[in-house]
Coordinates of C-alpha atoms in Angstrom, one line a residue:
X1 CA 173.6 199.3 157.6
X2 CA 177.0 198.2 155.3
X3 CA 178.9 195.5 156.7
X4 CA 181.7 197.9 157.6
X5 CA 179.7 199.0 160.6
X6 CA 181.0 196.0 162.7
X7 CA 181.8 196.5 166.4
X8 CA 184.9 194.4 166.0
X9 CA 186.4 196.5 163.1
X10 CA 188.2 199.2 164.7
X11 CA 187.4 202.9 163.6
X12 CA 184.9 202.4 161.1
X13 CA 181.3 202.5 162.4
X14 CA 179.9 206.0 162.1
X15 CA 176.7 204.2 164.4
X16 CA 178.1 202.8 167.6
X17 CA 174.6 203.3 168.6
X18 CA 173.2 201.3 165.6
X19 CA 176.0 198.6 165.7
X20 CA 175.1 197.4 168.9
X21 CA 171.9 195.4 167.3
X22 CA 174.7 193.1 165.5
X23 CA 176.1 192.6 169.2
X24 CA 174.5 189.8 170.4
X25 CA 175.5 187.3 172.7
X26 CA 177.1 184.1 171.4
X27 CA 177.7 182.7 175.0
X28 CA 176.2 183.1 178.5
X29 CA 178.1 181.3 180.9
X30 CA 175.8 181.2 184.0
X31 CA 176.7 180.3 187.6
X32 CA 173.9 179.1 189.1
X33 CA 175.8 178.8 192.6
X34 CA 179.0 179.0 194.2
X35 CA 178.4 175.5 196.6
X36 CA 180.7 172.5 194.7
X37 CA 182.3 169.4 196.5
X38 CA 185.9 170.5 195.2
X39 CA 188.5 173.0 196.5
X40 CA 190.2 173.3 193.7
X41 CA 192.7 175.8 194.2
X42 CA 192.6 177.9 191.0
X43 CA 188.7 178.1 191.4
X44 CA 187.7 181.7 190.0
X45 CA 184.1 181.2 192.4
X46 CA 185.9 180.9 195.4
X47 CA 183.3 178.2 195.7
X48 CA 181.7 176.9 199.0
X49 CA 180.3 173.8 201.0
X50 CA 176.9 175.0 201.2
X51 CA 174.4 177.1 198.4
X52 CA 174.6 180.7 199.1
X53 CA 170.7 182.2 200.6
X54 CA 171.7 184.6 197.7
X55 CA 171.0 182.6 194.6
X56 CA 168.7 183.3 192.1
X57 CA 165.3 181.3 192.4
X58 CA 164.1 179.0 189.6
X59 CA 161.0 181.7 189.0
X60 CA 164.6 184.2 188.5
X61 CA 166.0 182.1 186.1
X62 CA 163.1 181.0 184.6
X63 CA 162.3 185.2 183.9
X64 CA 166.3 185.2 182.9
X65 CA 165.9 182.7 180.6
X66 CA 162.2 184.2 179.2
X67 CA 164.3 187.7 178.1
X68 CA 167.5 185.7 176.7
X69 CA 165.8 183.6 174.4
X70 CA 163.3 186.8 173.6
X71 CA 166.0 188.7 171.8
X72 CA 169.1 185.8 171.1
X73 CA 169.9 182.5 171.0
X74 CA 173.5 182.2 172.7
X75 CA 174.3 178.8 174.2
X76 CA 173.2 179.1 177.8
X77 CA 176.6 177.0 179.5
X78 CA 175.0 176.5 183.5
X79 CA 178.1 176.4 185.8
X80 CA 179.4 176.7 189.1
X81 CA 180.8 175.8 191.5
X82 CA 179.0 172.6 190.9
X83 CA 175.9 173.0 189.0
X84 CA 174.5 169.9 189.7
X85 CA 174.7 171.3 193.6
X86 CA 171.2 173.0 193.3
X87 CA 168.2 170.8 193.2
X88 CA 166.4 172.8 190.4
X89 CA 169.2 172.5 188.0
X90 CA 167.6 170.0 185.5
X91 CA 164.1 172.3 185.9
X92 CA 166.0 174.9 184.7
X93 CA 167.9 173.4 182.3
X94 CA 164.8 172.2 180.7
X95 CA 163.3 175.3 180.7
X96 CA 165.8 176.7 178.4
X97 CA 166.2 174.3 176.4
X98 CA 162.1 174.5 175.7
X99 CA 162.7 178.5 175.2
X100 CA 165.1 177.5 171.6
X101 CA 168.3 178.0 173.6
X102 CA 171.8 175.4 173.2
X103 CA 172.2 174.3 176.7
X104 CA 175.7 173.0 178.0
X105 CA 176.8 172.3 181.6
X106 CA 180.1 172.5 183.5
X107 CA 180.8 170.4 185.8
X108 CA 183.6 168.6 187.9
X109 CA 182.1 165.3 186.7
X110 CA 182.6 164.0 190.2
X111 CA 177.8 164.1 190.8
X112 CA 177.4 162.6 187.4
X113 CA 175.9 159.0 188.0
X114 CA 173.8 156.5 185.5
X115 CA 170.9 158.1 186.6
X116 CA 172.1 161.4 185.8
X117 CA 173.2 161.6 182.4
X118 CA 170.5 159.7 181.1
X119 CA 168.8 162.6 182.7
X120 CA 170.9 165.0 181.0
X121 CA 170.1 163.1 177.3
X122 CA 166.4 163.6 178.3
X123 CA 166.0 166.6 178.8
X124 CA 168.2 167.5 176.1
X125 CA 171.7 169.6 177.3
X126 CA 174.4 169.2 174.3
X127 CA 177.3 169.0 175.4
X128 CA 178.9 168.6 178.9
X129 CA 182.0 170.0 179.7
X130 CA 184.8 168.4 182.6
X131 CA 187.7 169.7 184.0
X132 CA 190.6 167.4 184.4
X133 CA 194.1 169.6 185.1
X134 CA 196.0 166.6 184.6
X135 CA 196.2 163.5 182.7
X136 CA 196.4 160.8 185.8
X137 CA 195.2 160.9 189.5
X138 CA 198.0 162.5 190.9
X139 CA 198.1 165.8 189.5
X140 CA 194.1 166.2 189.3
X141 CA 193.4 165.6 193.0
X142 CA 196.3 167.9 194.0
X143 CA 194.8 170.4 191.9
X144 CA 191.3 169.7 192.7
X145 CA 191.8 169.6 196.0
X146 CA 190.0 166.0 196.5
X147 CA 191.7 162.2 196.8
X148 CA 189.9 160.6 194.2
X149 CA 188.3 163.1 191.8
X150 CA 190.2 162.2 188.9
X151 CA 188.6 158.7 188.9
X152 CA 185.1 159.8 190.1
X153 CA 185.0 162.4 187.0
X154 CA 186.3 159.8 184.1
X155 CA 183.4 157.0 186.0
X156 CA 181.0 160.7 185.4
X157 CA 182.7 160.8 182.0
X158 CA 181.9 156.9 181.0
X159 CA 178.2 157.4 182.2
X160 CA 177.8 160.5 179.7
X161 CA 179.2 158.6 176.8
X162 CA 176.9 155.4 177.4
X163 CA 173.9 158.2 177.1
X164 CA 175.6 159.6 173.4
X165 CA 176.4 163.2 175.1
X166 CA 179.1 164.7 173.8
X167 CA 181.5 165.1 176.9
X168 CA 184.5 168.4 176.4
X169 CA 187.5 168.5 178.7
X170 CA 188.2 171.5 180.1
X171 CA 192.3 172.0 181.7
X172 CA 193.6 175.3 182.8
X173 CA 197.2 175.2 181.9
X174 CA 199.6 176.1 185.1
X175 CA 203.2 174.7 186.3
X176 CA 202.2 172.0 187.8
X177 CA 200.6 170.5 184.2
X178 CA 202.3 172.4 181.3
X179 CA 204.7 169.7 181.2
X180 CA 202.1 166.3 180.7
X181 CA 199.7 168.5 177.9
X182 CA 200.9 165.4 175.2
X183 CA 199.3 163.2 177.8
X184 CA 196.5 165.1 178.4
X185 CA 195.8 165.0 174.7
X186 CA 196.6 161.5 175.0
X187 CA 193.7 161.1 177.4
X188 CA 191.2 162.8 175.5
X189 CA 191.7 161.1 172.6
X190 CA 191.6 157.8 175.0
X191 CA 188.3 159.1 176.2
X192 CA 187.3 160.0 172.1
X193 CA 186.1 163.2 173.8
X194 CA 184.2 165.5 171.4
X195 CA 186.6 169.0 171.9
X196 CA 189.4 169.9 174.6
X197 CA 190.1 173.1 175.8
X198 CA 193.1 174.1 177.3
X199 CA 192.3 177.4 179.5
X200 CA 195.5 179.9 179.9
X201 CA 195.3 180.6 184.0
X202 CA 193.6 184.2 184.8
X203 CA 194.3 185.7 187.9
X204 CA 190.8 185.8 189.9
X205 CA 189.0 183.9 192.9
X206 CA 191.7 181.7 194.1
X207 CA 194.1 181.9 191.1
X208 CA 195.0 185.1 192.7
X209 CA 196.9 183.2 195.2
X210 CA 198.8 181.3 193.3
X211 CA 199.7 183.5 190.2
X212 CA 203.1 183.8 191.4
X213 CA 204.0 180.7 191.7
X214 CA 201.9 179.0 189.3
X215 CA 201.4 180.9 186.3
X216 CA 203.1 180.6 183.2
X217 CA 205.4 184.0 182.2
X218 CA 204.2 185.7 179.1
X219 CA 207.3 183.4 177.1
X220 CA 206.2 180.3 178.3
X221 CA 202.4 181.6 177.8
X222 CA 203.6 181.7 173.5
X223 CA 205.5 178.7 173.7
X224 CA 202.6 176.9 174.6
X225 CA 200.3 178.2 172.8
X226 CA 202.9 178.2 169.3
X227 CA 203.1 174.7 170.7
X228 CA 199.4 173.9 170.5
X229 CA 198.8 175.7 167.2
X230 CA 201.0 172.6 165.4
X231 CA 198.8 170.4 167.6
X232 CA 195.4 171.7 166.7
X233 CA 196.4 171.3 162.9
X234 CA 196.0 167.3 163.6
X235 CA 193.4 167.2 166.5
X236 CA 191.3 164.5 166.5
X237 CA 188.8 166.6 168.5
X238 CA 188.0 170.4 168.8
X239 CA 190.9 171.5 170.3
X240 CA 190.8 175.2 171.2
X241 CA 192.9 177.8 173.3
X242 CA 190.4 179.7 175.9
X243 CA 191.4 182.8 177.6
X244 CA 194.5 182.9 175.2
X245 CA 193.4 186.2 172.9
X246 CA 196.7 186.4 171.4
X247 CA 196.4 182.5 170.3
X248 CA 194.6 184.4 167.2
X249 CA 197.3 186.9 166.5
X250 CA 199.7 183.8 166.2
X251 CA 197.3 181.7 163.7
X252 CA 197.7 184.4 161.9
X253 CA 201.3 185.0 162.0
X254 CA 202.0 181.0 161.6
X255 CA 199.6 181.2 158.0
X256 CA 201.5 183.8 156.9
X257 CA 204.7 182.5 157.1
X258 CA 203.8 179.4 155.7
X259 CA 201.7 180.9 153.1
X260 CA 198.5 179.3 154.3
X261 CA 194.5 180.6 154.6
X262 CA 193.4 181.2 158.4
X263 CA 190.1 179.6 158.2
X264 CA 188.3 179.8 161.8
X265 CA 185.4 177.9 162.4
X266 CA 182.1 178.5 164.3
X267 CA 179.4 176.0 164.8
X268 CA 177.6 173.5 166.7
X269 CA 178.4 174.0 170.7
X270 CA 182.3 176.0 169.3
X271 CA 181.5 179.8 169.2
X272 CA 185.0 180.9 168.8
X273 CA 185.3 184.0 166.1
X274 CA 188.2 185.7 167.9
X275 CA 190.1 186.5 171.0
X276 CA 188.8 188.5 174.0
X277 CA 184.9 187.8 173.6
X278 CA 184.1 189.9 177.1
X279 CA 181.3 191.6 177.0
X280 CA 181.4 192.6 172.9
X281 CA 180.4 188.3 172.2
X282 CA 180.2 186.5 176.3
X283 CA 179.2 187.7 179.5
X284 CA 178.7 185.7 182.4
X285 CA 175.7 185.6 185.4
X286 CA 176.9 185.3 188.7
X287 CA 174.9 183.0 191.0
X288 CA 173.3 186.4 192.3
X289 CA 172.4 187.8 189.5
X290 CA 175.1 190.5 188.6
X291 CA 176.6 190.2 185.0
X292 CA 180.0 191.0 184.1
X293 CA 181.4 190.8 180.5
X294 CA 183.3 187.3 181.8
X295 CA 183.3 185.3 184.8
X296 CA 187.2 186.0 185.1
X297 CA 186.6 190.2 185.3
X298 CA 184.3 191.2 188.3
X299 CA 183.1 194.4 187.3
X300 CA 178.8 194.9 187.3
X301 CA 177.9 195.2 184.2
X302 CA 174.5 195.5 185.6
X303 CA 172.1 193.5 187.7
X304 CA 169.0 191.4 187.1
X305 CA 167.1 192.1 190.4
X306 CA 166.9 195.7 188.4
X307 CA 167.3 195.5 185.2
X308 CA 166.6 193.4 182.5
X309 CA 169.4 190.7 180.5
X310 CA 168.8 192.7 177.3
X311 CA 169.0 196.1 179.2
X312 CA 171.9 195.1 180.2
X313 CA 173.6 193.7 177.1
X314 CA 172.3 196.8 175.0
X315 CA 172.6 199.5 177.2
X316 CA 175.2 198.5 179.5
X317 CA 178.3 201.7 179.6
X318 CA 180.8 198.8 180.4
X319 CA 179.9 196.9 177.5
X320 CA 179.8 200.3 175.3
X321 CA 183.1 200.3 176.1
X322 CA 184.7 197.2 175.7
X323 CA 183.1 196.7 172.4
X324 CA 184.4 199.8 170.9
X325 CA 188.7 198.5 170.3
X326 CA 190.3 202.9 170.1
X327 CA 189.4 202.9 173.9
X328 CA 192.2 200.2 174.4
X329 CA 195.2 201.9 176.0
X330 CA 199.0 200.3 175.6
X331 CA 200.7 198.4 173.1
X332 CA 197.1 196.8 172.9
X333 CA 195.3 199.8 171.3
X334 CA 198.6 200.2 169.1
X335 CA 198.5 196.7 168.1
X336 CA 197.6 195.5 164.5
X337 CA 195.8 192.4 165.6
X338 CA 193.6 194.2 168.0
X339 CA 190.4 193.2 166.1
X340 CA 191.1 189.7 166.4
X341 CA 192.8 189.5 169.6
X342 CA 191.8 192.6 172.0
X343 CA 193.9 190.7 174.9
X344 CA 192.6 189.2 178.3
X345 CA 191.0 192.6 179.6
X346 CA 190.8 190.0 182.9
X347 CA 194.4 190.3 183.3
X348 CA 194.8 193.8 182.3
X349 CA 192.4 194.7 185.4
X350 CA 194.4 192.1 187.7
X351 CA 197.8 194.1 186.5
X352 CA 197.1 197.1 186.3
X353 CA 193.6 197.7 187.4
X354 CA 192.5 198.8 184.2
X355 CA 190.5 196.6 182.4
X356 CA 191.3 198.8 179.1
X357 CA 194.8 198.2 179.9
X358 CA 197.1 196.5 177.6
X359 CA 197.6 192.8 178.0
X360 CA 200.4 192.0 180.5
X361 CA 201.1 188.6 179.4
X362 CA 201.8 189.5 175.4
X363 CA 205.2 189.2 174.1
X364 CA 204.6 190.9 171.1
X365 CA 205.2 194.3 170.1
X366 CA 203.6 196.1 167.9
X367 CA 205.4 197.5 165.2
X368 CA 205.9 201.0 165.1
X369 CA 204.9 201.5 168.9
X370 CA 206.6 203.7 171.0
X371 CA 206.4 203.3 174.9
X372 CA 207.9 206.5 175.6

């Protein structure tokens, strides 16, 4: 099969049925539970105080891991809610490690004790992502809904560092903290983290309620990504823009202007290759076993109660549609950067009720595009 037969190269692949063979998942996000001890106002999962009876069982989780590892080797990110709410969390994580998967977890950090950090290290979890939505307790605690959560998360980070576990900070950018990005970078530097990932808010879950009041508009969005580009060139850690597909357009525009080469590294626990990877390189498993393109796009690709993960990944009509950029509409479909960006399919769904519509938070107008 020639290299041009890639799901990322628009109109070049004459064999769509065989092209999917090249399209294995690079990252699988798995929401083990919706239960959480915090009440974050931007929560994707609309977290609950108690675990749901609809959660997948331990044995069902093992079966899913068996199937994933039988055909692919993605980074498996165990998340929630708060994944540590599950008493079998370490059983599931350890099983995935034994199956050869690269396992990470996403946590709010407040439940990580010295003993839990040691368990995380002992079973082989490679990285722990801790959410910090501001560089101070005042900013962070307000958004997290629990006084003391900032200091508790920092304590959790200290325990992880004692065990030499990679720590990543996740920061969701909204109007409440956009003016403190430099301070957030400084916090990450002071804490000697391996990575800082900035998430541009996606209107899903509780994020829908705060969109109008707290979400950056398209112009500010662009300004933040341009700032990010300049900072990322000299950042002392892995610095990544997430849920920000048009950052990959900006990289190329800036590089062309300066005469520099575009170099994107993808190794270890960093699986960045292009902009929106929903359904093409990543997917999301809900606590009920529903498979979605990503955690922010609430459209069902299939259910693990009815089909195997491999079957859903390879044969879902939803994933097939997302993997062909010729299906994109509006200015995204006409954009010369479509195969490195693709626009956020979740924001398109929120704004237009159409996940193949154009990205609503992008200021760029493709050359020659005529809206009429």
